[in-house]
PDB file of C-alpha atoms in Angstrom:
ATOM      1  CA  UNK A 198    -129.598-110.572  40.216  1.00 36.00           C
ATOM      2  CA  UNK A 199    -127.574-110.139  43.375  1.00 40.00           C
ATOM      3  CA  UNK A 200    -128.662-108.837  46.733  1.00 46.00           C
ATOM      4  CA  UNK A 201    -127.133-105.481  47.662  1.00 45.00           C
ATOM      5  CA  UNK A 202    -124.768-105.411  50.613  1.00 37.00           C
ATOM      6  CA  UNK A 203    -127.155-103.332  52.712  1.00 42.00           C
ATOM      7  CA  UNK A 204    -130.125-105.528  51.889  1.00 47.00           C
ATOM      8  CA  UNK A 205    -128.171-108.671  52.724  1.00 45.00           C
ATOM      9  CA  UNK A 206    -127.116-107.222  56.060  1.00 39.00           C
ATOM     10  CA  UNK A 207    -130.702-106.265  56.769  1.00 48.00           C
ATOM     11  CA  UNK A 208    -132.093-109.733  56.160  1.00 50.00           C
ATOM     12  CA  UNK A 209    -129.350-112.105  57.160  1.00 43.00           C
ATOM     13  CA  UNK A 210    -128.924-110.522  60.578  1.00 43.00           C
ATOM     14  CA  UNK A 211    -132.003-112.549  61.467  1.00 42.00           C
ATOM     15  CA  UNK A 212    -130.819-115.817  59.945  1.00 42.00           C
ATOM     16  CA  UNK A 213    -130.177-118.855  62.152  1.00 39.00           C
ATOM     17  CA  UNK A 214    -126.590-119.896  62.701  1.00 37.00           C
ATOM     18  CA  UNK A 215    -127.047-123.561  61.758  1.00 39.00           C
ATOM     19  CA  UNK A 216    -128.868-123.096  58.474  1.00 43.00           C
ATOM     20  CA  UNK A 217    -128.472-126.589  56.986  1.00 47.00           C
ATOM     21  CA  UNK A 218    -129.947-128.268  60.081  1.00 45.00           C
ATOM     22  CA  UNK A 219    -132.781-125.748  60.247  1.00 49.00           C
ATOM     23  CA  UNK A 220    -133.605-126.201  56.580  1.00 45.00           C
ATOM     24  CA  UNK A 221    -133.664-129.999  56.896  1.00 47.00           C
ATOM     25  CA  UNK A 222    -135.989-129.752  59.890  1.00 50.00           C
ATOM     26  CA  UNK A 223    -138.220-127.368  57.947  1.00 47.00           C
ATOM     27  CA  UNK A 224    -139.138-129.961  55.380  1.00 50.00           C
ATOM     28  CA  UNK A 225    -141.127-131.696  58.113  1.00 49.00           C
ATOM     29  CA  UNK A 226    -142.026-128.933  60.555  1.00 60.00           C
ATOM     30  CA  UNK A 227    -143.029-125.864  58.555  1.00 67.00           C
ATOM     31  CA  UNK A 228    -146.319-124.759  60.099  1.00 83.00           C
ATOM     32  CA  UNK A 229    -149.479-122.936  59.096  1.00 92.00           C
ATOM     33  CA  UNK A 230    -150.034-119.217  58.931  1.00 96.00           C
ATOM     34  CA  UNK A 231    -152.732-117.824  61.208  1.00 95.00           C
ATOM     35  CA  UNK A 232    -154.868-114.799  60.319  1.00 98.00           C
ATOM     36  CA  UNK A 233    -156.888-112.691  62.728  1.00 97.00           C
ATOM     37  CA  UNK A 234    -158.444-109.830  60.729  1.00 98.00           C
ATOM     38  CA  UNK A 235    -159.374-106.948  63.019  1.00 98.00           C
ATOM     39  CA  UNK A 236    -162.152-104.611  61.807  1.00 98.00           C
ATOM     40  CA  UNK A 237    -160.893-101.032  62.000  1.00 98.00           C
ATOM     41  CA  UNK A 238    -163.570 -99.183  60.039  1.00 97.00           C
ATOM     42  CA  UNK A 239    -166.335 -99.619  57.455  1.00 95.00           C
ATOM     43  CA  UNK A 240    -165.243-102.465  55.214  1.00 97.00           C
ATOM     44  CA  UNK A 241    -161.603-102.405  56.303  1.00 98.00           C
ATOM     45  CA  UNK A 242    -159.608-104.946  58.342  1.00 98.00           C
ATOM     46  CA  UNK A 243    -156.076-105.026  59.726  1.00 98.00           C
ATOM     47  CA  UNK A 244    -154.193-108.343  59.602  1.00 98.00           C
ATOM     48  CA  UNK A 245    -151.353-107.939  62.095  1.00 98.00           C
ATOM     49  CA  UNK A 246    -147.857-109.216  61.646  1.00 98.00           C
ATOM     50  CA  UNK A 247    -145.786-110.555  64.532  1.00 98.00           C
ATOM     51  CA  UNK A 248    -143.712-107.919  66.332  1.00 97.00           C
ATOM     52  CA  UNK A 249    -140.591-109.991  65.761  1.00 97.00           C
ATOM     53  CA  UNK A 250    -137.626-110.364  63.455  1.00 97.00           C
ATOM     54  CA  UNK A 251    -137.929-112.692  60.468  1.00 97.00           C
ATOM     55  CA  UNK A 252    -137.247-116.133  61.943  1.00 95.00           C
ATOM     56  CA  UNK A 253    -138.298-119.653  61.056  1.00 94.00           C
ATOM     57  CA  UNK A 254    -140.863-119.829  63.850  1.00 93.00           C
ATOM     58  CA  UNK A 255    -143.041-117.029  62.461  1.00 96.00           C
ATOM     59  CA  UNK A 256    -142.715-117.951  58.787  1.00 96.00           C
ATOM     60  CA  UNK A 257    -141.705-114.377  58.000  1.00 97.00           C
ATOM     61  CA  UNK A 258    -145.216-113.069  58.716  1.00 98.00           C
ATOM     62  CA  UNK A 259    -144.073-109.937  60.543  1.00 98.00           C
ATOM     63  CA  UNK A 260    -145.612-107.158  58.420  1.00 98.00           C
ATOM     64  CA  UNK A 261    -149.118-105.773  58.632  1.00 98.00           C
ATOM     65  CA  UNK A 262    -151.550-106.257  55.755  1.00 98.00           C
ATOM     66  CA  UNK A 263    -154.873-104.507  55.167  1.00 98.00           C
ATOM     67  CA  UNK A 264    -158.034-105.867  53.536  1.00 98.00           C
ATOM     68  CA  UNK A 265    -160.615-103.460  52.093  1.00 98.00           C
ATOM     69  CA  UNK A 266    -164.041-104.401  50.771  1.00 98.00           C
ATOM     70  CA  UNK A 267    -165.245-102.924  47.499  1.00 98.00           C
ATOM     71  CA  UNK A 268    -168.874-101.700  47.492  1.00 97.00           C
ATOM     72  CA  UNK A 269    -169.386-103.450  44.150  1.00 97.00           C
ATOM     73  CA  UNK A 270    -167.918-106.709  45.495  1.00 97.00           C
ATOM     74  CA  UNK A 271    -164.445-108.075  45.923  1.00 98.00           C
ATOM     75  CA  UNK A 272    -161.410-106.985  47.882  1.00 98.00           C
ATOM     76  CA  UNK A 273    -158.367-104.728  47.790  1.00 98.00           C
ATOM     77  CA  UNK A 274    -155.178-105.736  49.610  1.00 98.00           C
ATOM     78  CA  UNK A 275    -152.454-103.428  50.876  1.00 99.00           C
ATOM     79  CA  UNK A 276    -149.359-105.662  51.061  1.00 98.00           C
ATOM     80  CA  UNK A 277    -149.483-109.422  50.812  1.00 98.00           C
ATOM     81  CA  UNK A 278    -146.792-110.909  53.045  1.00 98.00           C
ATOM     82  CA  UNK A 279    -143.593-112.910  52.658  1.00 98.00           C
ATOM     83  CA  UNK A 280    -144.519-116.013  50.682  1.00 98.00           C
ATOM     84  CA  UNK A 281    -146.837-117.707  48.245  1.00 97.00           C
ATOM     85  CA  UNK A 282    -148.538-119.671  51.039  1.00 97.00           C
ATOM     86  CA  UNK A 283    -149.090-116.601  53.211  1.00 98.00           C
ATOM     87  CA  UNK A 284    -150.648-114.631  50.347  1.00 98.00           C
ATOM     88  CA  UNK A 285    -152.881-117.537  49.305  1.00 98.00           C
ATOM     89  CA  UNK A 286    -154.260-117.707  52.835  1.00 98.00           C
ATOM     90  CA  UNK A 287    -154.640-113.933  53.024  1.00 98.00           C
ATOM     91  CA  UNK A 288    -156.531-113.927  49.714  1.00 98.00           C
ATOM     92  CA  UNK A 289    -158.908-116.596  51.015  1.00 98.00           C
ATOM     93  CA  UNK A 290    -159.564-114.496  54.136  1.00 98.00           C
ATOM     94  CA  UNK A 291    -160.183-111.400  52.006  1.00 98.00           C
ATOM     95  CA  UNK A 292    -162.554-113.196  49.645  1.00 98.00           C
ATOM     96  CA  UNK A 293    -164.613-114.466  52.578  1.00 98.00           C
ATOM     97  CA  UNK A 294    -164.757-111.056  54.266  1.00 98.00           C
ATOM     98  CA  UNK A 295    -165.519-109.166  51.074  1.00 98.00           C
ATOM     99  CA  UNK A 296    -167.741-111.678  49.263  1.00 96.00           C
ATOM    100  CA  UNK A 297    -165.715-111.658  46.098  1.00 97.00           C
ATOM    101  CA  UNK A 298    -162.251-112.040  44.568  1.00 98.00           C
ATOM    102  CA  UNK A 299    -159.191-109.916  45.197  1.00 98.00           C
ATOM    103  CA  UNK A 300    -159.398-107.143  42.614  1.00 98.00           C
ATOM    104  CA  UNK A 301    -156.171-105.272  43.364  1.00 98.00           C
ATOM    105  CA  UNK A 302    -153.024-105.794  45.438  1.00 98.00           C
ATOM    106  CA  UNK A 303    -151.004-102.698  46.326  1.00 98.00           C
ATOM    107  CA  UNK A 304    -147.356-103.066  47.380  1.00 98.00           C
ATOM    108  CA  UNK A 305    -146.152-100.477  49.856  1.00 98.00           C
ATOM    109  CA  UNK A 306    -142.471-101.064  48.986  1.00 98.00           C
ATOM    110  CA  UNK A 307    -139.917-103.695  47.994  1.00 98.00           C
ATOM    111  CA  UNK A 308    -139.067-105.505  51.237  1.00 98.00           C
ATOM    112  CA  UNK A 309    -139.823-109.236  51.197  1.00 98.00           C
ATOM    113  CA  UNK A 310    -141.999-109.380  54.321  1.00 98.00           C
ATOM    114  CA  UNK A 311    -144.435-107.139  52.419  1.00 98.00           C
ATOM    115  CA  UNK A 312    -143.950-108.059  48.775  1.00 97.00           C
ATOM    116  CA  UNK A 313    -142.990-111.680  48.048  1.00 98.00           C
ATOM    117  CA  UNK A 314    -146.596-112.824  48.403  1.00 98.00           C
ATOM    118  CA  UNK A 315    -147.250-111.380  44.941  1.00 97.00           C
ATOM    119  CA  UNK A 316    -146.441-114.875  43.643  1.00 94.00           C
ATOM    120  CA  UNK A 317    -150.040-115.799  44.550  1.00 98.00           C
ATOM    121  CA  UNK A 318    -151.660-113.283  42.172  1.00 98.00           C
ATOM    122  CA  UNK A 319    -151.979-112.468  38.518  1.00 97.00           C
ATOM    123  CA  UNK A 320    -149.345-109.734  38.003  1.00 97.00           C
ATOM    124  CA  UNK A 321    -151.971-107.660  36.198  1.00 98.00           C
ATOM    125  CA  UNK A 322    -153.757-106.935  39.498  1.00 98.00           C
ATOM    126  CA  UNK A 323    -150.569-106.153  41.475  1.00 98.00           C
ATOM    127  CA  UNK A 324    -149.750-102.429  41.577  1.00 98.00           C
ATOM    128  CA  UNK A 325    -146.706-100.550  42.832  1.00 98.00           C
ATOM    129  CA  UNK A 326    -144.795 -97.331  42.355  1.00 98.00           C
ATOM    130  CA  UNK A 327    -142.254 -97.307  39.496  1.00 98.00           C
ATOM    131  CA  UNK A 328    -139.425 -97.010  42.033  1.00 98.00           C
ATOM    132  CA  UNK A 329    -140.630-100.146  43.798  1.00 98.00           C
ATOM    133  CA  UNK A 330    -140.644-102.139  40.576  1.00 98.00           C
ATOM    134  CA  UNK A 331    -137.094-100.944  39.834  1.00 98.00           C
ATOM    135  CA  UNK A 332    -135.940-101.982  43.298  1.00 98.00           C
ATOM    136  CA  UNK A 333    -137.600-105.398  42.984  1.00 98.00           C
ATOM    137  CA  UNK A 334    -135.899-105.931  39.627  1.00 97.00           C
ATOM    138  CA  UNK A 335    -132.588-105.135  41.316  1.00 97.00           C
ATOM    139  CA  UNK A 336    -132.949-106.923  44.650  1.00 97.00           C
ATOM    140  CA  UNK A 337    -135.964-109.225  44.435  1.00 97.00           C
ATOM    141  CA  UNK A 338    -134.169-112.468  43.625  1.00 96.00           C
ATOM    142  CA  UNK A 339    -131.556-111.804  46.282  1.00 96.00           C
ATOM    143  CA  UNK A 340    -134.281-111.190  48.850  1.00 96.00           C
ATOM    144  CA  UNK A 341    -135.984-114.425  47.860  1.00 97.00           C
ATOM    145  CA  UNK A 342    -132.718-116.359  48.218  1.00 97.00           C
ATOM    146  CA  UNK A 343    -132.188-114.932  51.695  1.00 97.00           C
ATOM    147  CA  UNK A 344    -135.764-115.699  52.739  1.00 97.00           C
ATOM    148  CA  UNK A 345    -135.439-119.315  51.567  1.00 96.00           C
ATOM    149  CA  UNK A 346    -132.306-119.648  53.703  1.00 95.00           C
ATOM    150  CA  UNK A 347    -134.100-118.347  56.781  1.00 95.00           C
ATOM    151  CA  UNK A 348    -137.572-119.834  56.269  1.00 95.00           C
ATOM    152  CA  UNK A 349    -136.958-122.907  54.113  1.00 93.00           C
ATOM    153  CA  UNK A 350    -140.227-124.817  53.560  1.00 92.00           C
ATOM    154  CA  UNK A 351    -142.409-121.815  54.468  1.00 96.00           C
ATOM    155  CA  UNK A 352    -141.254-120.368  51.132  1.00 96.00           C
ATOM    156  CA  UNK A 353    -142.103-123.400  48.989  1.00 94.00           C
ATOM    157  CA  UNK A 354    -143.260-122.286  45.540  1.00 95.00           C
ATOM    158  CA  UNK A 355    -142.483-118.597  46.140  1.00 97.00           C
ATOM    159  CA  UNK A 356    -140.842-116.726  43.284  1.00 95.00           C
ATOM    160  CA  UNK A 357    -140.386-113.022  42.599  1.00 96.00           C
ATOM    161  CA  UNK A 358    -143.388-111.746  40.621  1.00 96.00           C
ATOM    162  CA  UNK A 359    -143.030-108.173  39.443  1.00 97.00           C
ATOM    163  CA  UNK A 360    -146.085-105.899  39.622  1.00 98.00           C
ATOM    164  CA  UNK A 361    -147.921-105.553  36.343  1.00 98.00           C
ATOM    165  CA  UNK A 362    -149.678-102.260  37.161  1.00 98.00           C
ATOM    166  CA  UNK A 363    -148.191 -98.868  37.981  1.00 98.00           C
ATOM    167  CA  UNK A 364    -149.568 -96.643  40.735  1.00 98.00           C
ATOM    168  CA  UNK A 365    -150.007 -93.007  39.727  1.00 97.00           C
ATOM    169  CA  UNK A 366    -150.339 -90.601  42.686  1.00 98.00           C
ATOM    170  CA  UNK A 367    -153.822 -89.206  43.080  1.00 98.00           C
ATOM    171  CA  UNK A 368    -157.360 -90.559  43.441  1.00 98.00           C
ATOM    172  CA  UNK A 369    -158.010 -94.236  42.732  1.00 98.00           C
ATOM    173  CA  UNK A 370    -161.369 -95.989  42.671  1.00 98.00           C
ATOM    174  CA  UNK A 371    -161.642 -99.779  42.600  1.00 98.00           C
ATOM    175  CA  UNK A 372    -165.175-101.170  42.334  1.00 98.00           C
ATOM    176  CA  UNK A 373    -166.458 -98.254  44.405  1.00 98.00           C
ATOM    177  CA  UNK A 374    -163.648 -98.181  47.000  1.00 98.00           C
ATOM    178  CA  UNK A 375    -162.101 -94.724  46.908  1.00 98.00           C
ATOM    179  CA  UNK A 376    -158.451 -94.256  47.800  1.00 98.00           C
ATOM    180  CA  UNK A 377    -155.856 -91.521  47.551  1.00 98.00           C
ATOM    181  CA  UNK A 378    -152.364 -92.667  46.514  1.00 98.00           C
ATOM    182  CA  UNK A 379    -149.150 -90.880  47.474  1.00 98.00           C
ATOM    183  CA  UNK A 380    -145.608 -91.530  46.252  1.00 98.00           C
ATOM    184  CA  UNK A 381    -143.163 -90.885  49.099  1.00 98.00           C
ATOM    185  CA  UNK A 382    -139.723 -92.198  50.035  1.00 98.00           C
ATOM    186  CA  UNK A 383    -137.291 -92.554  52.904  1.00 98.00           C
ATOM    187  CA  UNK A 384    -137.706 -96.086  54.168  1.00 98.00           C
ATOM    188  CA  UNK A 385    -137.004 -97.078  50.557  1.00 98.00           C
ATOM    189  CA  UNK A 386    -136.787 -95.252  47.239  1.00 98.00           C
ATOM    190  CA  UNK A 387    -140.486 -95.874  46.669  1.00 98.00           C
ATOM    191  CA  UNK A 388    -142.890 -95.820  49.620  1.00 98.00           C
ATOM    192  CA  UNK A 389    -146.539 -96.007  48.622  1.00 98.00           C
ATOM    193  CA  UNK A 390    -149.087 -94.536  51.028  1.00 98.00           C
ATOM    194  CA  UNK A 391    -152.828 -94.953  50.588  1.00 98.00           C
ATOM    195  CA  UNK A 392    -155.538 -92.953  52.332  1.00 98.00           C
ATOM    196  CA  UNK A 393    -158.889 -94.762  52.516  1.00 98.00           C
ATOM    197  CA  UNK A 394    -161.742 -92.285  52.077  1.00 96.00           C
ATOM    198  CA  UNK A 395    -164.467 -94.309  53.812  1.00 94.00           C
ATOM    199  CA  UNK A 396    -162.575 -94.808  57.076  1.00 95.00           C
ATOM    200  CA  UNK A 397    -160.146 -91.883  57.047  1.00 96.00           C
ATOM    201  CA  UNK A 398    -157.285 -94.348  57.474  1.00 98.00           C
ATOM    202  CA  UNK A 399    -153.708 -93.759  56.376  1.00 98.00           C
ATOM    203  CA  UNK A 400    -152.041 -96.965  55.202  1.00 98.00           C
ATOM    204  CA  UNK A 401    -148.463 -95.886  55.821  1.00 98.00           C
ATOM    205  CA  UNK A 402    -146.416 -98.981  55.062  1.00 98.00           C
ATOM    206  CA  UNK A 403    -142.955 -98.935  56.603  1.00 98.00           C
ATOM    207  CA  UNK A 404    -142.704 -95.171  56.672  1.00 98.00           C
ATOM    208  CA  UNK A 405    -144.310 -95.620  60.101  1.00 98.00           C
ATOM    209  CA  UNK A 406    -143.548 -98.170  62.829  1.00 98.00           C
ATOM    210  CA  UNK A 407    -145.453 -98.181  66.121  1.00 98.00           C
ATOM    211  CA  UNK A 408    -144.105 -99.643  69.369  1.00 98.00           C
ATOM    212  CA  UNK A 409    -141.673-101.565  67.163  1.00 98.00           C
ATOM    213  CA  UNK A 410    -138.259-100.131  66.252  1.00 98.00           C
ATOM    214  CA  UNK A 411    -137.902 -98.983  62.622  1.00 98.00           C
ATOM    215  CA  UNK A 412    -135.832-101.077  60.227  1.00 98.00           C
ATOM    216  CA  UNK A 413    -133.351 -99.187  58.042  1.00 98.00           C
ATOM    217  CA  UNK A 414    -131.729-101.454  55.391  1.00 97.00           C
ATOM    218  CA  UNK A 415    -132.510 -99.057  52.510  1.00 97.00           C
ATOM    219  CA  UNK A 416    -133.220 -95.888  54.463  1.00 98.00           C
ATOM    220  CA  UNK A 417    -132.524 -92.268  53.622  1.00 98.00           C
ATOM    221  CA  UNK A 418    -133.167 -90.577  56.952  1.00 98.00           C
ATOM    222  CA  UNK A 419    -133.558 -87.034  55.621  1.00 98.00           C
ATOM    223  CA  UNK A 420    -136.120 -88.128  53.025  1.00 98.00           C
ATOM    224  CA  UNK A 421    -137.865 -90.268  55.645  1.00 98.00           C
ATOM    225  CA  UNK A 422    -138.336 -87.299  57.954  1.00 98.00           C
ATOM    226  CA  UNK A 423    -139.778 -85.240  55.080  1.00 98.00           C
ATOM    227  CA  UNK A 424    -142.272 -88.001  54.357  1.00 98.00           C
ATOM    228  CA  UNK A 425    -143.291 -88.188  58.011  1.00 98.00           C
ATOM    229  CA  UNK A 426    -143.947 -84.440  57.966  1.00 98.00           C
ATOM    230  CA  UNK A 427    -146.147 -84.926  54.892  1.00 98.00           C
ATOM    231  CA  UNK A 428    -148.115 -87.690  56.624  1.00 98.00           C
ATOM    232  CA  UNK A 429    -148.556 -85.633  59.792  1.00 97.00           C
ATOM    233  CA  UNK A 430    -150.108 -82.817  57.745  1.00 96.00           C
ATOM    234  CA  UNK A 431    -152.711 -85.059  56.081  1.00 95.00           C
ATOM    235  CA  UNK A 432    -156.295 -84.889  57.360  1.00 89.00           C
ATOM    236  CA  UNK A 433    -157.035 -88.388  58.648  1.00 89.00           C
ATOM    237  CA  UNK A 434    -158.718 -90.334  61.426  1.00 93.00           C
ATOM    238  CA  UNK A 435    -156.337 -93.207  62.176  1.00 98.00           C
ATOM    239  CA  UNK A 436    -153.157 -94.816  60.858  1.00 98.00           C
ATOM    240  CA  UNK A 437    -152.000 -98.354  60.082  1.00 98.00           C
ATOM    241  CA  UNK A 438    -148.200 -98.665  60.380  1.00 98.00           C
ATOM    242  CA  UNK A 439    -146.175-101.227  58.469  1.00 98.00           C
ATOM    243  CA  UNK A 440    -145.348-102.903  61.785  1.00 98.00           C
ATOM    244  CA  UNK A 441    -147.090-102.561  65.121  1.00 98.00           C
ATOM    245  CA  UNK A 442    -150.673-101.949  66.226  1.00 98.00           C
ATOM    246  CA  UNK A 443    -153.246 -99.581  64.792  1.00 98.00           C
ATOM    247  CA  UNK A 444    -152.715 -95.981  65.877  1.00 98.00           C
ATOM    248  CA  UNK A 445    -156.238 -94.720  66.631  1.00 97.00           C
ATOM    249  CA  UNK A 446    -154.920 -91.197  67.224  1.00 95.00           C
ATOM    250  CA  UNK A 447    -153.371 -91.057  63.764  1.00 93.00           C
ATOM    251  CA  UNK A 448    -150.435 -89.042  65.126  1.00 96.00           C
ATOM    252  CA  UNK A 449    -148.653 -90.947  67.910  1.00 98.00           C
ATOM    253  CA  UNK A 450    -147.011 -93.499  65.613  1.00 98.00           C
ATOM    254  CA  UNK A 451    -145.683 -90.800  63.278  1.00 98.00           C
ATOM    255  CA  UNK A 452    -144.219 -88.900  66.216  1.00 98.00           C
ATOM    256  CA  UNK A 453    -142.643 -92.027  67.698  1.00 98.00           C
ATOM    257  CA  UNK A 454    -141.052 -93.030  64.382  1.00 98.00           C
ATOM    258  CA  UNK A 455    -139.632 -89.545  63.883  1.00 98.00           C
ATOM    259  CA  UNK A 456    -138.325 -89.492  67.456  1.00 98.00           C
ATOM    260  CA  UNK A 457    -136.522 -92.817  66.958  1.00 98.00           C
ATOM    261  CA  UNK A 458    -134.925 -91.707  63.682  1.00 98.00           C
ATOM    262  CA  UNK A 459    -133.769 -88.414  65.196  1.00 98.00           C
ATOM    263  CA  UNK A 460    -132.267 -90.182  68.204  1.00 98.00           C
ATOM    264  CA  UNK A 461    -130.650 -92.875  66.055  1.00 98.00           C
ATOM    265  CA  UNK A 462    -128.908 -90.432  63.740  1.00 98.00           C
ATOM    266  CA  UNK A 463    -127.664 -88.277  66.607  1.00 98.00           C
ATOM    267  CA  UNK A 464    -126.491 -91.287  68.633  1.00 98.00           C
ATOM    268  CA  UNK A 465    -124.546 -92.841  65.764  1.00 98.00           C
ATOM    269  CA  UNK A 466    -122.873 -89.563  64.853  1.00 97.00           C
ATOM    270  CA  UNK A 467    -121.869 -89.029  68.483  1.00 97.00           C
ATOM    271  CA  UNK A 468    -120.545 -92.589  68.674  1.00 97.00           C
ATOM    272  CA  UNK A 469    -118.321 -92.001  65.654  1.00 96.00           C
ATOM    273  CA  UNK A 470    -117.111 -88.698  67.088  1.00 95.00           C
ATOM    274  CA  UNK A 471    -116.205 -90.508  70.322  1.00 95.00           C
ATOM    275  CA  UNK A 472    -114.234 -93.142  68.438  1.00 95.00           C
ATOM    276  CA  UNK A 473    -116.496 -96.072  69.314  1.00 96.00           C
ATOM    277  CA  UNK A 474    -116.281 -99.182  67.172  1.00 96.00           C
ATOM    278  CA  UNK A 475    -119.378-100.828  65.697  1.00 97.00           C
ATOM    279  CA  UNK A 476    -119.771-103.296  68.557  1.00 97.00           C
ATOM    280  CA  UNK A 477    -119.654-100.470  71.084  1.00 97.00           C
ATOM    281  CA  UNK A 478    -122.119 -98.416  69.045  1.00 98.00           C
ATOM    282  CA  UNK A 479    -124.533-101.344  68.989  1.00 98.00           C
ATOM    283  CA  UNK A 480    -124.395-101.428  72.785  1.00 98.00           C
ATOM    284  CA  UNK A 481    -125.296 -97.757  73.273  1.00 98.00           C
ATOM    285  CA  UNK A 482    -127.932 -97.112  75.957  1.00 98.00           C
ATOM    286  CA  UNK A 483    -131.432 -96.767  74.530  1.00 98.00           C
ATOM    287  CA  UNK A 484    -133.499 -93.911  76.025  1.00 98.00           C
ATOM    288  CA  UNK A 485    -136.174 -94.852  78.539  1.00 98.00           C
ATOM    289  CA  UNK A 486    -138.876 -93.321  76.348  1.00 98.00           C
ATOM    290  CA  UNK A 487    -138.414 -96.271  73.994  1.00 98.00           C
ATOM    291  CA  UNK A 488    -138.912 -98.858  76.741  1.00 96.00           C
ATOM    292  CA  UNK A 489    -142.132-100.149  75.136  1.00 95.00           C
ATOM    293  CA  UNK A 490    -140.634-100.305  71.649  1.00 98.00           C
ATOM    294  CA  UNK A 491    -140.069-103.916  70.604  1.00 98.00           C
ATOM    295  CA  UNK A 492    -136.797-105.012  68.949  1.00 98.00           C
ATOM    296  CA  UNK A 493    -135.103-101.752  69.908  1.00 98.00           C
ATOM    297  CA  UNK A 494    -131.672-103.308  70.551  1.00 98.00           C
ATOM    298  CA  UNK A 495    -131.964-105.570  67.505  1.00 98.00           C
ATOM    299  CA  UNK A 496    -132.776-102.703  65.139  1.00 98.00           C
ATOM    300  CA  UNK A 497    -130.139-100.425  66.676  1.00 98.00           C
ATOM    301  CA  UNK A 498    -127.511-103.056  65.925  1.00 98.00           C
ATOM    302  CA  UNK A 499    -128.800-103.529  62.381  1.00 98.00           C
ATOM    303  CA  UNK A 500    -128.766 -99.757  61.834  1.00 98.00           C
ATOM    304  CA  UNK A 501    -125.146 -99.655  62.975  1.00 98.00           C
ATOM    305  CA  UNK A 502    -124.390-102.168  60.210  1.00 97.00           C
ATOM    306  CA  UNK A 503    -126.353-100.076  57.704  1.00 97.00           C
ATOM    307  CA  UNK A 504    -124.965 -96.612  58.517  1.00 97.00           C
ATOM    308  CA  UNK A 505    -121.770 -96.715  60.563  1.00 96.00           C
ATOM    309  CA  UNK A 506    -119.184 -97.110  57.813  1.00 94.00           C
ATOM    310  CA  UNK A 507    -120.733 -94.232  55.871  1.00 95.00           C
ATOM    311  CA  UNK A 508    -120.768 -91.937  58.907  1.00 95.00           C
ATOM    312  CA  UNK A 509    -117.131 -92.796  59.635  1.00 93.00           C
ATOM    313  CA  UNK A 510    -116.149 -92.070  56.044  1.00 92.00           C
ATOM    314  CA  UNK A 511    -117.913 -88.697  56.207  1.00 90.00           C
ATOM    315  CA  UNK A 512    -116.734 -87.593  59.632  1.00 86.00           C
ATOM    316  CA  UNK A 513    -113.307 -89.230  59.727  1.00 82.00           C
ATOM    317  CA  UNK A 514    -111.730 -88.848  56.265  1.00 73.00           C
ATOM    318  CA  UNK A 515    -108.402 -90.556  55.644  1.00 65.00           C
ATOM    319  CA  UNK A 516    -105.557 -88.167  56.436  1.00 65.00           C
ATOM    320  CA  UNK A 517    -103.550 -89.481  53.488  1.00 64.00           C
ATOM    321  CA  UNK A 518    -106.381 -88.999  50.981  1.00 56.00           C
ATOM    322  CA  UNK A 519    -105.500 -86.605  48.184  1.00 55.00           C
ATOM    323  CA  UNK A 520    -102.283 -85.365  49.772  1.00 49.00           C
ATOM    324  CA  UNK A 521    -100.366 -85.713  46.512  1.00 48.00           C
ATOM    325  CA  UNK A 522     -97.114 -84.551  48.147  1.00 48.00           C
ATOM    326  CA  UNK A 523     -95.069 -87.435  46.797  1.00 43.00           C
ATOM    327  CA  UNK A 524     -93.567 -88.212  50.192  1.00 44.00           C
ATOM    328  CA  UNK A 525     -94.862 -91.811  50.192  1.00 39.00           C
TER     329      UNK A 525
END
């Protein structure tokens, strides 16, 4: 399998310049993952990812994961991190918190900071939407290659492991833990959202970012906005974004993500209309209301790489296209 152009741009923007030297150093200096599970409700914990890009120093552990205890014993995980080693450590944390083995691992979507940890589990207990499995079949090996280049020894033993179970939207009960599953899209073609009944928590995956700029390597902005409207209409108590802190209001993170996407699309279209090149578009001023949003400039520049050529092709068609006048 090969990594799509957009996916490669999304990942390799974070790669070090001197990869061979970094990889050689990694054989000796790859570190240990740290876990700090934060209780956010009855039998539910948030394990925060670093509010950073994927770089060697953080081992790729930038995405949030959630641990849920089953009343009948054992644990449910929502996302499992970037590598075999990360997921093994996360599973050990979950088993200690929940007094039993991991019974089910849900994948929110295909991106490697959320999904490559599946290598640590029996595929039979890993569940995802059909669209996510299709995307992993298409891009998974390419993502793994890119992650090895960036993270080197952190990724030792990690291989793409496809989910063996399919998530069907609707109610799910796992050893007494009751969840509601939703199949949405926008950040990717398959964005799984879970609502935990006991705590009233939306597990939003990367449909929602909070105080961290949204990443867009596989985004469909119109579909993303529709999904955000669906989430905003759900009765809930609080929300866990894919990146960033818990939103105890349950609404602020949704609104901030939607605001960023609206601004981004408008800004890039205006930049094309003004004739700016990609470098100039990546240097556009970012509104003051996003001053607390981490990685704002970084994600703006990545989004320029993801969207700009398509916007130019749509708004600035070639004047010689389809003329057919035979005048050369």
